[in-house]
mmCIF file of C-alpha atoms in Angstrom:
data_model
loop_
_atom_site.group_PDB
_atom_site.id
_atom_site.type_symbol
_atom_site.label_atom_id
_atom_site.label_comp_id
_atom_site.label_asym_id
_atom_site.label_seq_id
_atom_site.Cartn_x
_atom_site.Cartn_y
_atom_site.Cartn_z
ATOM 1 C CA UNK B 261 148.359 64.206 147.974
ATOM 2 C CA UNK B 262 149.734 67.758 148.196
ATOM 3 C CA UNK B 263 146.257 69.337 148.344
ATOM 4 C CA UNK B 264 145.046 67.144 151.191
ATOM 5 C CA UNK B 265 144.669 68.294 154.773
ATOM 6 C CA UNK B 266 145.128 65.965 157.751
ATOM 7 C CA UNK B 267 143.923 66.787 161.260
ATOM 8 C CA UNK B 268 146.151 65.263 163.949
ATOM 9 C CA UNK B 269 144.492 64.997 167.370
ATOM 10 C CA UNK B 270 146.547 63.916 170.374
ATOM 11 C CA UNK B 271 147.015 65.328 173.855
ATOM 12 C CA UNK B 272 150.774 64.678 173.702
ATOM 13 C CA UNK B 273 152.553 67.525 171.910
ATOM 14 C CA UNK B 274 155.558 65.351 171.042
ATOM 15 C CA UNK B 275 153.362 62.879 169.171
ATOM 16 C CA UNK B 276 151.464 65.639 167.355
ATOM 17 C CA UNK B 277 154.712 67.260 166.263
ATOM 18 C CA UNK B 278 156.298 63.965 165.186
ATOM 19 C CA UNK B 279 153.294 62.989 163.068
ATOM 20 C CA UNK B 280 153.259 66.469 161.560
ATOM 21 C CA UNK B 281 156.854 66.019 160.389
ATOM 22 C CA UNK B 282 156.095 62.637 158.805
ATOM 23 C CA UNK B 283 153.021 63.953 156.987
ATOM 24 C CA UNK B 284 154.633 67.183 155.789
ATOM 25 C CA UNK B 285 157.474 65.142 154.319
ATOM 26 C CA UNK B 286 154.804 63.541 152.127
ATOM 27 C CA UNK B 287 153.505 66.917 150.982
ATOM 28 C CA UNK B 288 150.420 66.901 153.194
ATOM 29 C CA UNK B 289 149.058 69.913 155.026
ATOM 30 C CA UNK B 290 148.707 69.332 158.775
ATOM 31 C CA UNK B 291 146.383 70.903 161.330
ATOM 32 C CA UNK B 292 146.771 69.929 164.983
ATOM 33 C CA UNK B 293 144.442 69.696 167.975
ATOM 34 C CA UNK B 294 145.124 68.579 171.541
ATOM 35 C CA UNK B 295 141.721 67.065 172.327
ATOM 36 C CA UNK B 296 138.327 66.257 170.875
ATOM 37 C CA UNK B 297 136.786 69.621 171.658
ATOM 38 C CA UNK B 298 139.475 71.451 169.730
ATOM 39 C CA UNK B 299 139.244 68.867 166.938
ATOM 40 C CA UNK B 300 135.536 69.578 166.413
ATOM 41 C CA UNK B 301 136.329 73.300 166.241
ATOM 42 C CA UNK B 302 139.054 72.712 163.627
ATOM 43 C CA UNK B 303 136.642 70.637 161.521
ATOM 44 C CA UNK B 304 134.289 73.601 161.310
ATOM 45 C CA UNK B 305 137.112 75.976 160.417
ATOM 46 C CA UNK B 306 138.957 73.934 157.781
ATOM 47 C CA UNK B 307 138.349 71.547 154.909
ATOM 48 C CA UNK B 308 139.747 68.327 156.416
ATOM 49 C CA UNK B 309 140.342 65.189 154.329
ATOM 50 C CA UNK B 310 141.481 62.761 157.059
ATOM 51 C CA UNK B 311 141.761 62.628 160.854
ATOM 52 C CA UNK B 312 144.354 60.850 162.969
ATOM 53 C CA UNK B 313 142.704 60.599 166.376
ATOM 54 C CA UNK B 314 144.052 59.428 169.730
ATOM 55 C CA UNK B 315 141.652 57.471 171.944
ATOM 56 C CA UNK B 316 142.720 58.608 175.426
ATOM 57 C CA UNK B 317 142.363 62.395 175.684
ATOM 58 C CA UNK B 318 141.022 64.895 178.227
ATOM 59 C CA UNK B 319 137.738 66.819 177.860
ATOM 60 C CA UNK B 320 136.471 64.756 174.898
ATOM 61 C CA UNK B 321 138.078 61.388 174.203
ATOM 62 C CA UNK B 322 138.545 59.727 170.840
ATOM 63 C CA UNK B 323 135.426 57.583 171.060
ATOM 64 C CA UNK B 324 133.102 60.485 171.858
ATOM 65 C CA UNK B 325 134.831 62.622 169.239
ATOM 66 C CA UNK B 326 134.326 59.981 166.572
ATOM 67 C CA UNK B 327 130.621 59.758 167.395
ATOM 68 C CA UNK B 328 130.272 63.526 167.017
ATOM 69 C CA UNK B 329 132.213 63.596 163.755
ATOM 70 C CA UNK B 330 130.138 60.767 162.285
ATOM 71 C CA UNK B 331 126.953 62.712 162.936
ATOM 72 C CA UNK B 332 128.013 65.177 160.248
ATOM 73 C CA UNK B 333 130.958 63.912 158.214
ATOM 74 C CA UNK B 334 132.206 60.736 156.554
ATOM 75 C CA UNK B 335 135.869 61.679 156.274
ATOM 76 C CA UNK B 336 138.328 58.863 157.102
ATOM 77 C CA UNK B 337 139.361 58.466 160.744
ATOM 78 C CA UNK B 338 142.461 56.571 161.828
ATOM 79 C CA UNK B 339 142.386 55.726 165.530
ATOM 80 C CA UNK B 340 145.598 55.830 167.574
ATOM 81 C CA UNK B 341 145.787 53.894 170.832
ATOM 82 C CA UNK B 342 148.366 52.293 173.079
ATOM 83 C CA UNK B 343 146.117 49.246 173.380
ATOM 84 C CA UNK B 344 146.782 46.331 171.054
ATOM 85 C CA UNK B 345 144.034 43.834 171.919
ATOM 86 C CA UNK B 346 141.660 42.745 169.165
ATOM 87 C CA UNK B 347 138.663 43.907 171.214
ATOM 88 C CA UNK B 348 139.981 47.459 171.174
ATOM 89 C CA UNK B 349 140.548 47.352 167.435
ATOM 90 C CA UNK B 350 136.968 46.159 166.938
ATOM 91 C CA UNK B 351 135.690 48.908 169.234
ATOM 92 C CA UNK B 352 137.507 51.469 167.120
ATOM 93 C CA UNK B 353 135.716 50.182 164.029
ATOM 94 C CA UNK B 354 132.367 49.972 165.812
ATOM 95 C CA UNK B 355 132.434 53.649 166.721
ATOM 96 C CA UNK B 356 132.957 54.618 163.091
ATOM 97 C CA UNK B 357 136.723 54.623 162.581
ATOM 98 C CA UNK B 358 138.118 53.443 159.252
ATOM 99 C CA UNK B 359 141.483 52.150 160.466
ATOM 100 C CA UNK B 360 143.458 51.510 163.634
ATOM 101 C CA UNK B 361 147.142 52.027 164.444
ATOM 102 C CA UNK B 362 148.713 50.900 167.709
ATOM 103 C CA UNK B 363 151.206 53.017 169.649
ATOM 104 C CA UNK B 364 154.148 52.963 169.422
ATOM 105 C CA UNK B 365 153.665 53.017 165.662
ATOM 106 C CA UNK B 366 156.030 52.613 162.756
ATOM 107 C CA UNK B 367 156.057 55.953 160.863
ATOM 108 C CA UNK B 368 156.201 54.177 157.509
ATOM 109 C CA UNK B 369 153.141 52.092 158.416
ATOM 110 C CA UNK B 370 151.208 55.171 159.535
ATOM 111 C CA UNK B 371 152.044 57.017 156.319
ATOM 112 C CA UNK B 372 151.021 54.001 154.244
ATOM 113 C CA UNK B 373 147.663 53.821 156.011
ATOM 114 C CA UNK B 374 147.114 57.567 155.615
ATOM 115 C CA UNK B 375 147.801 57.370 151.885
ATOM 116 C CA UNK B 376 145.549 54.350 151.512
ATOM 117 C CA UNK B 377 142.640 56.042 153.292
ATOM 118 C CA UNK B 378 143.089 59.257 151.311
ATOM 119 C CA UNK B 379 143.097 57.365 148.014
ATOM 120 C CA UNK B 380 139.856 55.631 148.946
ATOM 121 C CA UNK B 381 138.247 58.805 150.235
ATOM 122 C CA UNK B 382 138.927 60.978 147.206
ATOM 123 C CA UNK B 383 137.952 58.285 144.715
ATOM 124 C CA UNK B 384 135.503 55.983 146.539
ATOM 125 C CA UNK B 385 132.598 54.790 144.469
ATOM 126 C CA UNK B 386 134.398 55.123 141.131
ATOM 127 C CA UNK B 387 133.607 51.814 139.482
ATOM 128 C CA UNK B 388 134.024 51.698 135.725
ATOM 129 C CA UNK B 389 130.793 51.448 133.776
ATOM 130 C CA UNK B 390 127.481 50.328 135.200
ATOM 131 C CA UNK B 391 124.422 52.334 136.168
ATOM 132 C CA UNK B 392 124.581 55.571 138.088
ATOM 133 C CA UNK B 393 121.308 54.934 139.916
ATOM 134 C CA UNK B 394 120.433 51.475 141.222
ATOM 135 C CA UNK B 395 117.230 50.637 143.087
ATOM 136 C CA UNK B 396 116.737 47.246 144.725
ATOM 137 C CA UNK B 397 113.332 47.134 146.355
ATOM 138 C CA UNK B 398 113.613 50.530 148.031
ATOM 139 C CA UNK B 399 117.357 50.404 148.658
ATOM 140 C CA UNK B 400 118.759 53.053 146.310
ATOM 141 C CA UNK B 401 122.360 53.707 145.342
ATOM 142 C CA UNK B 402 123.252 56.941 143.535
ATOM 143 C CA UNK B 403 126.785 56.489 142.234
ATOM 144 C CA UNK B 404 127.005 60.015 140.887
ATOM 145 C CA UNK B 405 126.111 61.589 144.242
ATOM 146 C CA UNK B 406 127.794 58.777 146.248
ATOM 147 C CA UNK B 407 124.670 58.359 148.380
ATOM 148 C CA UNK B 408 122.486 55.533 149.644
ATOM 149 C CA UNK B 409 118.831 55.806 150.622
ATOM 150 C CA UNK B 410 116.162 53.476 152.000
ATOM 151 C CA UNK B 411 112.630 54.245 150.825
ATOM 152 C CA UNK B 412 113.749 57.757 149.959
ATOM 153 C CA UNK B 413 115.410 58.420 153.320
ATOM 154 C CA UNK B 414 119.138 59.175 153.084
ATOM 155 C CA UNK B 415 121.457 56.842 154.996
ATOM 156 C CA UNK B 416 124.703 58.168 156.483
ATOM 157 C CA UNK B 417 127.506 55.758 155.610
ATOM 158 C CA UNK B 418 131.234 55.998 156.157
ATOM 159 C CA UNK B 419 133.383 55.815 152.994
ATOM 160 C CA UNK B 420 134.181 52.152 153.645
ATOM 161 C CA UNK B 421 130.541 51.300 154.345
ATOM 162 C CA UNK B 422 129.554 53.004 151.119
ATOM 163 C CA UNK B 423 132.173 51.042 149.187
ATOM 164 C CA UNK B 424 130.861 47.760 150.569
ATOM 165 C CA UNK B 425 127.256 48.638 149.721
ATOM 166 C CA UNK B 426 128.236 49.801 146.243
ATOM 167 C CA UNK B 427 130.227 46.634 145.597
ATOM 168 C CA UNK B 428 127.314 44.419 146.594
ATOM 169 C CA UNK B 429 124.603 46.488 144.898
ATOM 170 C CA UNK B 430 126.446 46.785 141.590
ATOM 171 C CA UNK B 431 126.742 42.986 141.655
ATOM 172 C CA UNK B 432 123.309 42.261 143.134
ATOM 173 C CA UNK B 433 122.683 38.585 143.776
ATOM 174 C CA UNK B 434 126.354 37.655 143.648
ATOM 175 C CA UNK B 435 127.921 36.275 146.815
ATOM 176 C CA UNK B 436 131.253 37.813 147.821
ATOM 177 C CA UNK B 437 133.541 36.068 150.279
ATOM 178 C CA UNK B 438 134.939 38.004 153.225
ATOM 179 C CA UNK B 439 138.370 38.057 151.612
ATOM 180 C CA UNK B 440 136.930 39.329 148.313
ATOM 181 C CA UNK B 441 135.113 42.156 150.066
ATOM 182 C CA UNK B 442 138.200 43.140 152.024
ATOM 183 C CA UNK B 443 140.531 43.023 149.031
ATOM 184 C CA UNK B 444 138.160 45.013 146.784
ATOM 185 C CA UNK B 445 137.276 47.651 149.383
ATOM 186 C CA UNK B 446 140.433 47.940 151.478
ATOM 187 C CA UNK B 447 142.745 47.216 148.517
ATOM 188 C CA UNK B 448 144.874 44.978 150.730
ATOM 189 C CA UNK B 449 145.302 41.195 151.088
ATOM 190 C CA UNK B 450 142.406 39.775 153.084
ATOM 191 C CA UNK B 451 144.355 38.058 155.844
ATOM 192 C CA UNK B 452 142.424 37.773 159.128
ATOM 193 C CA UNK B 453 139.741 40.056 157.716
ATOM 194 C CA UNK B 454 136.748 38.320 159.328
ATOM 195 C CA UNK B 455 136.289 40.668 162.298
ATOM 196 C CA UNK B 456 136.885 43.831 160.288
ATOM 197 C CA UNK B 457 134.377 42.958 157.567
ATOM 198 C CA UNK B 458 131.827 41.577 160.050
ATOM 199 C CA UNK B 459 131.855 44.815 162.053
ATOM 200 C CA UNK B 460 131.245 46.901 158.944
ATOM 201 C CA UNK B 461 128.478 44.579 157.746
ATOM 202 C CA UNK B 462 126.754 44.856 161.113
ATOM 203 C CA UNK B 463 126.957 48.649 161.062
ATOM 204 C CA UNK B 464 125.557 48.751 157.517
ATOM 205 C CA UNK B 465 122.653 46.518 158.532
ATOM 206 C CA UNK B 466 121.864 48.777 161.464
ATOM 207 C CA UNK B 467 121.555 51.662 159.010
ATOM 208 C CA UNK B 468 119.706 50.099 156.066
ATOM 209 C CA UNK B 469 117.574 47.353 157.617
ATOM 210 C CA UNK B 470 114.318 47.777 159.507
ATOM 211 C CA UNK B 471 115.233 44.701 161.550
ATOM 212 C CA UNK B 472 118.988 44.023 161.343
ATOM 213 C CA UNK B 473 118.477 40.559 162.847
ATOM 214 C CA UNK B 474 116.200 39.646 159.945
ATOM 215 C CA UNK B 475 117.779 41.552 157.070
ATOM 216 C CA UNK B 476 115.831 42.173 153.915
ATOM 217 C CA UNK B 477 118.721 43.408 151.793
ATOM 218 C CA UNK B 478 122.158 42.417 153.074
ATOM 219 C CA UNK B 479 122.168 38.649 153.450
ATOM 220 C CA UNK B 480 124.771 36.233 154.776
ATOM 221 C CA UNK B 481 125.357 33.006 152.864
ATOM 222 C CA UNK B 482 126.736 30.785 155.599
ATOM 223 C CA UNK B 483 130.184 29.465 154.957
ATOM 224 C CA UNK B 484 130.570 31.572 151.820
ATOM 225 C CA UNK B 485 130.077 35.297 152.353
ATOM 226 C CA UNK B 486 127.599 38.142 151.820
ATOM 227 C CA UNK B 487 125.301 39.437 149.102
ATOM 228 C CA UNK B 488 122.592 42.008 148.501
ATOM 229 C CA UNK B 489 119.467 40.493 147.014
ATOM 230 C CA UNK B 490 118.324 41.566 143.561
#
């Protein structure tokens, strides 16, 4: 973890400084920004491996910042917000975030989530064995390049979205339950994982399907889970 750089974005200096202390104690390098505009500038200036991003900020808020980041980069984003409702957590995922932490947060929990996201980011797509290039009727997975394409057109996926697609494509035709998907991709017990997985599935469909409401590739098997057709 010592070579990894985390960008901390929050308009409250006390929170930025506190998070910096926690992360530096874990051997991480920290870069700080006070709003989304400055965060975008830092991304162009440094090699960032993970972003901790507050939602409510002046000039450019966390939602707009996440949209801009996702246009160019797939690095993990952990959203920080004082709101705790499930709808806000889902919104954070819908806009492209990979995880969500509610303020006030437990420092140990935040560090655990940072480490988990970094582990996935630096090693995502590393399944043992199997083909390096898989094509399923125009949906192509290149495990060596960690890319997905539809009819030759590259698809921009977040690290978690890529992991889900890779899991399903490397086991084409097999149905995975929601808990199985969550546990294999998030590497955590799949308790109350329905909303989280469903949001990611919907976002993947929007990117790989011509008509997400009538998917050709990513199918739901009602009452069981999801699969990608052979």
